[in-house]
Short mmCIF file of C-alpha atoms in Angstrom, two decimals:
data_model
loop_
_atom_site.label_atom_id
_atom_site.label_comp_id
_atom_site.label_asym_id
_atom_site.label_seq_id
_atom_site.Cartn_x
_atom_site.Cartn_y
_atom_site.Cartn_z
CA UNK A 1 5.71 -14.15 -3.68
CA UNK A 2 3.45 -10.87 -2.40
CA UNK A 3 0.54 -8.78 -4.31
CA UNK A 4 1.19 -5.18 -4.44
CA UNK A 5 -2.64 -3.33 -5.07
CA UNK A 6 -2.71 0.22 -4.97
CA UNK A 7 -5.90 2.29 -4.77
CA UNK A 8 -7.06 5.96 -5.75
CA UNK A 9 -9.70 7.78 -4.69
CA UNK A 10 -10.57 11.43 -6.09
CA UNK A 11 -13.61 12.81 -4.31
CA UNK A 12 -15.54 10.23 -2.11
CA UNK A 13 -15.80 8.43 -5.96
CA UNK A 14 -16.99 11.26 -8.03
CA UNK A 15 -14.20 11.12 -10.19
CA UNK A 16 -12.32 8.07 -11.23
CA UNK A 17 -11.40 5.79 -8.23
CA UNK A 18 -9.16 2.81 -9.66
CA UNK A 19 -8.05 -0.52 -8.10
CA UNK A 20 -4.32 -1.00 -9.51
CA UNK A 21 -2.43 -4.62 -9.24
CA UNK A 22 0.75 -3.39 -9.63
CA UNK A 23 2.40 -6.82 -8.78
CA UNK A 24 1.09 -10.63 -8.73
CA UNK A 25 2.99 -13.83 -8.85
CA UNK A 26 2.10 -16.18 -11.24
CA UNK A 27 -0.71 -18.26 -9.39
CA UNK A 28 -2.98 -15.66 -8.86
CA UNK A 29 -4.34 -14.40 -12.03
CA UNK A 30 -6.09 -11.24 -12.99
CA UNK A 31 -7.85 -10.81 -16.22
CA UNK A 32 -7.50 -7.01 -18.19
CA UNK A 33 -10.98 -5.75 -18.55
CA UNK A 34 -14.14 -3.76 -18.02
CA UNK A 35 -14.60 -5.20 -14.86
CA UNK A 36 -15.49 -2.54 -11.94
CA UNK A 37 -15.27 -3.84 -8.55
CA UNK A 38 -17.21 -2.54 -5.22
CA UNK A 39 -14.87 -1.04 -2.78
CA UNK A 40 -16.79 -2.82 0.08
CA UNK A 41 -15.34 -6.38 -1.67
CA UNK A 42 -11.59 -5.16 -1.09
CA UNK A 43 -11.45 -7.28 2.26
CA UNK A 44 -12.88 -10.47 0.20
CA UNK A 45 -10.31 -9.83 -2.71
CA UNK A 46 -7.48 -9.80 -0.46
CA UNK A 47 -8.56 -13.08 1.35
CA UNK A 48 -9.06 -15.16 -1.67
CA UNK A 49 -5.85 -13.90 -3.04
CA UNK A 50 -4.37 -15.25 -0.12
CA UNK A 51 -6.00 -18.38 -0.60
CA UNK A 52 -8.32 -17.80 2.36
CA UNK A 53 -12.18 -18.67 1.92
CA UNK A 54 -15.18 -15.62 2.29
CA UNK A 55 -18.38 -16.10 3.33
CA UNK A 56 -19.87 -14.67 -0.07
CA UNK A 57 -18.80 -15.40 -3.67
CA UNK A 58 -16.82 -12.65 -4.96
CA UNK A 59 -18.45 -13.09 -8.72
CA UNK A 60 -16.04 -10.99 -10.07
CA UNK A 61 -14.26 -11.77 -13.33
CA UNK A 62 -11.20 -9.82 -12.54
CA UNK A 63 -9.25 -12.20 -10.49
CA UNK A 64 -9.05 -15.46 -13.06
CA UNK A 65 -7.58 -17.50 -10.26
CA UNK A 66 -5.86 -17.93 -6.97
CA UNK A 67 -4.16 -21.41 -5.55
CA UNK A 68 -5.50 -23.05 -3.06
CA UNK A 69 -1.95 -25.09 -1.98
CA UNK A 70 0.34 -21.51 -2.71
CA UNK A 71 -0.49 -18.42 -1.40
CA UNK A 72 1.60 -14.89 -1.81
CA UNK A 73 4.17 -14.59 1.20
CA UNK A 74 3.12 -10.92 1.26
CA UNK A 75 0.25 -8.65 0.63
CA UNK A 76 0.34 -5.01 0.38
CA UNK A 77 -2.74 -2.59 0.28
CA UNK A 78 -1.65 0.85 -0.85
CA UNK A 79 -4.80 3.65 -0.51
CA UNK A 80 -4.05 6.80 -2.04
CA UNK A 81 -6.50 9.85 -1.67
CA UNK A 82 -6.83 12.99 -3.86
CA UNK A 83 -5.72 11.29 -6.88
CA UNK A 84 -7.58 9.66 -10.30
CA UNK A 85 -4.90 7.60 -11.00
CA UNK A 86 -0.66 6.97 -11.06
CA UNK A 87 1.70 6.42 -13.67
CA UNK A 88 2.84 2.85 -13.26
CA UNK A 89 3.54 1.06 -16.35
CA UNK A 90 4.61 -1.90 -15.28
CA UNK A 91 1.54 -2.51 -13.41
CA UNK A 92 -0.66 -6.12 -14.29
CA UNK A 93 -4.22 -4.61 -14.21
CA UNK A 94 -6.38 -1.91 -13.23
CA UNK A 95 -9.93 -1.93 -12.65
CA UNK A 96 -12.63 1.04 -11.75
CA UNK A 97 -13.54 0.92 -8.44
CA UNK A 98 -17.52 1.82 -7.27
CA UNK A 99 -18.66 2.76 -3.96
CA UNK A 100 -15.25 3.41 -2.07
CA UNK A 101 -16.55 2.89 1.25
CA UNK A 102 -14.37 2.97 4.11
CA UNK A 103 -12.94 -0.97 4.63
CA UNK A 104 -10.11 -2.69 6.81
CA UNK A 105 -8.22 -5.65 6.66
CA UNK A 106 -9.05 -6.18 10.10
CA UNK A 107 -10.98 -10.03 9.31
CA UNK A 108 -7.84 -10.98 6.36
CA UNK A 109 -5.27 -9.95 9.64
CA UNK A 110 -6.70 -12.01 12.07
CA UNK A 111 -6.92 -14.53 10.28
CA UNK A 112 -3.63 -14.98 9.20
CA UNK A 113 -2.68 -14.27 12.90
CA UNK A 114 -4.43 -17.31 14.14
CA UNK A 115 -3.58 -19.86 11.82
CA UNK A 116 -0.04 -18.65 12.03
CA UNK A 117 0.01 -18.24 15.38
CA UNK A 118 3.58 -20.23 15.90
CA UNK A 119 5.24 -18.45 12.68
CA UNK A 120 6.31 -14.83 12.30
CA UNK A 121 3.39 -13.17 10.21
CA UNK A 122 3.94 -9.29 10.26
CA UNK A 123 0.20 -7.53 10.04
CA UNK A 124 0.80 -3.78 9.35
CA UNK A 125 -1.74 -1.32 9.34
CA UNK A 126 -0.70 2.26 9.06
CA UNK A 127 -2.23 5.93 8.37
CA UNK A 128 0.19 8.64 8.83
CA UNK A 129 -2.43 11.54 8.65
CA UNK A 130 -4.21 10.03 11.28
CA UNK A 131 -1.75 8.89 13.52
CA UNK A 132 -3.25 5.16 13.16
CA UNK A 133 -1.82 2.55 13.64
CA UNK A 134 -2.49 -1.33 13.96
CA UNK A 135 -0.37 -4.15 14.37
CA UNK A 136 -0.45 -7.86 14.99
CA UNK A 137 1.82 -10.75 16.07
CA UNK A 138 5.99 -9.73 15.45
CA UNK A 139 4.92 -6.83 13.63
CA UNK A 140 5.04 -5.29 17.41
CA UNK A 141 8.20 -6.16 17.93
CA UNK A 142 9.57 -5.46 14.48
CA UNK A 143 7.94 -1.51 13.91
CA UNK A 144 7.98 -0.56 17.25
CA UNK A 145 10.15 2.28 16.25
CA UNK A 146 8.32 3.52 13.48
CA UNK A 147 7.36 7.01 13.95
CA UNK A 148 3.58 7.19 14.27
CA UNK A 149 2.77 10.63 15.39
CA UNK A 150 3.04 13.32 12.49
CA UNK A 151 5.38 15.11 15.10
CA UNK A 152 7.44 11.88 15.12
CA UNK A 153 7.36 11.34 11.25
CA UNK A 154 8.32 15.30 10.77
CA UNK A 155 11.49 15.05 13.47
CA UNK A 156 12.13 11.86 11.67
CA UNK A 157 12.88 14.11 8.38
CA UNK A 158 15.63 15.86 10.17
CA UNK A 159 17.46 13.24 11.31
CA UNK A 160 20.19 10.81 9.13
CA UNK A 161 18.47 8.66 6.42
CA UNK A 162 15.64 11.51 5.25
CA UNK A 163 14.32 11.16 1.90
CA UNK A 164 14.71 15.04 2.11
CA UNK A 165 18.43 14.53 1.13
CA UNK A 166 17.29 11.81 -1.46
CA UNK A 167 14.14 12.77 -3.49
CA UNK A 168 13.76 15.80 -6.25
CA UNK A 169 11.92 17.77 -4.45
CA UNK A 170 11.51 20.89 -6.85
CA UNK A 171 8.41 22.85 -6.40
CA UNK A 172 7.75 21.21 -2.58
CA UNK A 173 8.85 23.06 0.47
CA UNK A 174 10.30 21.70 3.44
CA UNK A 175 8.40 24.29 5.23
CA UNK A 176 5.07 24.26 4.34
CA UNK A 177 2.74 22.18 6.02
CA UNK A 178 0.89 20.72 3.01
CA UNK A 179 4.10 19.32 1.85
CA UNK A 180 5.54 18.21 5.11
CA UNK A 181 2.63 15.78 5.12
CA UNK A 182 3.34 14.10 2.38
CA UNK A 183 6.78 13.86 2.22
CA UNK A 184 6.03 12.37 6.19
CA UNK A 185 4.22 9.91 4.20
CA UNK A 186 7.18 9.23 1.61
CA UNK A 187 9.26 8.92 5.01
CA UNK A 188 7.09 5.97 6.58
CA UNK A 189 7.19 3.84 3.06
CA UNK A 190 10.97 3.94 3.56
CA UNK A 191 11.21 3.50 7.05
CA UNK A 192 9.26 0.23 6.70
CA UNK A 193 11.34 -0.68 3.94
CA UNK A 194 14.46 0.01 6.03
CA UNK A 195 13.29 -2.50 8.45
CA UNK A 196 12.12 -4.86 6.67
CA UNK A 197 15.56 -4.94 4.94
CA UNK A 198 17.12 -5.62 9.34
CA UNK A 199 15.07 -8.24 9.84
CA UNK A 200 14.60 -9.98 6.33
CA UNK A 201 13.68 -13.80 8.17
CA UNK A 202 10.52 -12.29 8.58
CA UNK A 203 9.97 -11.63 4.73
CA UNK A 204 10.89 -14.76 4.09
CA UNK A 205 9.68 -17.06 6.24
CA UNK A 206 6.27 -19.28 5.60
CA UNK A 207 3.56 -17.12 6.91
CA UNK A 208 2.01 -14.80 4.66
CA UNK A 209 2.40 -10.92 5.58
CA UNK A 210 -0.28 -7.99 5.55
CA UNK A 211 0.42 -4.49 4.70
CA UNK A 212 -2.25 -2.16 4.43
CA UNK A 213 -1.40 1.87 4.30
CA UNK A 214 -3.56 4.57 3.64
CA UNK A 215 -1.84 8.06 2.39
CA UNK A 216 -3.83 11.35 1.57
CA UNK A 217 -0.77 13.98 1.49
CA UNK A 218 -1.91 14.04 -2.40
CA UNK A 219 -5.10 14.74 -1.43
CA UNK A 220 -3.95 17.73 0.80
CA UNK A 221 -1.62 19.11 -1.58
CA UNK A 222 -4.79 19.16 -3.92
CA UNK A 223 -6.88 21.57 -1.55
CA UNK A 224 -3.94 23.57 -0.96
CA UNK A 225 -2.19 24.44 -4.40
CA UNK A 226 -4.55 22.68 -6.78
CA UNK A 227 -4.46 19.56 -9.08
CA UNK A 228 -2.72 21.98 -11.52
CA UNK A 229 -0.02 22.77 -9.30
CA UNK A 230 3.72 21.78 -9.73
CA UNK A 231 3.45 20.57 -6.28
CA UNK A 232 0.74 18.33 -6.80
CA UNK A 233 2.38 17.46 -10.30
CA UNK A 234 5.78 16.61 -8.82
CA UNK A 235 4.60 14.86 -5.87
CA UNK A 236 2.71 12.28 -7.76
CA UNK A 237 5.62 11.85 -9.76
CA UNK A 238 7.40 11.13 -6.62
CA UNK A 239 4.99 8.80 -5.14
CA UNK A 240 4.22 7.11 -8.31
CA UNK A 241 8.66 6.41 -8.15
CA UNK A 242 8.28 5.40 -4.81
CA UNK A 243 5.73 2.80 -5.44
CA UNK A 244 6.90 1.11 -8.11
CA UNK A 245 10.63 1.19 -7.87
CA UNK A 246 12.02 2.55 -4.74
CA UNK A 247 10.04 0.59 -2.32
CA UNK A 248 8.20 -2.66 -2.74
CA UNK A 249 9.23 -2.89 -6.24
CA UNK A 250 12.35 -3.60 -6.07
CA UNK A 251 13.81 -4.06 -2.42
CA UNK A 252 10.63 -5.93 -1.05
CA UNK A 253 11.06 -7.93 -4.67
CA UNK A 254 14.58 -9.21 -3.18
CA UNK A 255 13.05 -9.44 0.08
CA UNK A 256 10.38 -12.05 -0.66
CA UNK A 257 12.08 -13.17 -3.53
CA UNK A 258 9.26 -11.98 -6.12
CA UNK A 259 6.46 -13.56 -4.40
CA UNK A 260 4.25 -10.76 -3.55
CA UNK A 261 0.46 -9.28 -4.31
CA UNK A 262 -0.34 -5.21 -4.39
CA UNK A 263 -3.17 -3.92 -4.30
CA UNK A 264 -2.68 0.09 -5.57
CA UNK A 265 -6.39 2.00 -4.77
CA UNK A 266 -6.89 5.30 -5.96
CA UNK A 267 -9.36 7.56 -4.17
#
């Protein structure tokens, strides 16, 4: 059982920044509507989705419920910059998101970290384009070969298992640097996958698991070649496949057998 939210964010919120749930299991509920939600709340979403408590009521009639005895053995935070929104039809509900402030998971992670102290949790917090990286507990152990650096990531296309021999890249060069970066970014979501896939006790043990990733190759590829570009066109394409079938969708659906929470943001 995991939550997959994604997030998009167009222009520090001058445009249309969106909070997507593209998956939920059953016990926590999210109502379709009018419902904008403050960016700064994210953290306090997460948490309660998780069945953790927050010093402040939410107040937000979005999110109908969440169990207090089950709690989704996974959630991932996806934040995408440079983008209104993503084709994903089989999402559960998306909301308009105010004030996109800069937030972490930071509180939800250590949480889970100390009451799960004796269990496996994995806490992964990653931003390619910044070379940022945080992780918690036998997330340490299980990613410390994930390429961090974007000179890692970009040596990492070169070598066996690139997306580069997988993905339709049409318009997008493997030479220009605008491009590079996001298909770096493409790279990481199915490097984790990949090892999630060698070590799948820890997907499916009893403590919940945190992913939180932040990607703004869109957003790059935007200032570059424009939002009317066939590389910006067939790179959200790509990431919107990605998202929603190639990676959590439907390997991290075996993984945790379904019971998972994501959050897509769109900035």
């Amino acid at each position: 059982i995991y939550i997959f939210v994604v997030m998009c964010f167009h222009d520090m919120g001058v445009h249309g920044d969106s909070l997507t749930i593209l998956q939920a299991p059953e016990f926590v509920s999210f109502q379709k509507g009018e419902w904008p939600v403050s960016g700064e709340k994210i953290p306090d979403l997460v948490a309660l989705t998780m069945g953790f408590s927050v010093q402040e009521d939410l107040a937000w009639p979005g999110l109908r419920a969440a169990s207090l005895f089950q709690r989704p053995r996974a959630n991932v935070l996806v934040v995408v910059r440079g983008v209104d929104s993503l084709t994903l039809p089989q999402s559960v509900a998306s909301y308009h998101l105010e004030n996109p402030v800069p937030f972490t998971l930071d509180d939800v992670a250590e949480t889970v970290h100390s009451l799960f102290a004796e269990d496996t949790p994995v806490v992964l917090q990653l931003a390619p384009s910044e070379e940022r990286l945080y992780m918690l507990g036998k997330a340490n152990a299980v990613f410390e070969d994930l390429p961090v650096t974007l000179q890692q990531i970009r040596a990492r296309l070169s070598q066996d298992g690139s997306v580069l021999t997988s993905l339709p890249l049409n318009s997008l060069s493997r030479n220009a640097e605008a491009d590079l970066l996001f298909l770096s970014e493409v790279q990481v979501l199915h490097d984790i996958t990949a090892l999630l896939l060698r070590h799948k006790h820890l997907a499916r043990d009893h403590s919940p698991d945190i992913y939180s990733l932040e990607l703004s190759g869109l957003e790059e590829l935007g200032r570059v070649y424009g939002q009317d570009s066939p590389q910006y066109r067939d790179a959200t394409a790509i990431l919107a496949s990605v998202l929603q079938k190639s990676w959590y969708w439907e390997r991290e659906g075996s993984l945790h057998h379904n019971l998972f929470k994501c959050l897509l943001v769109w900035i």
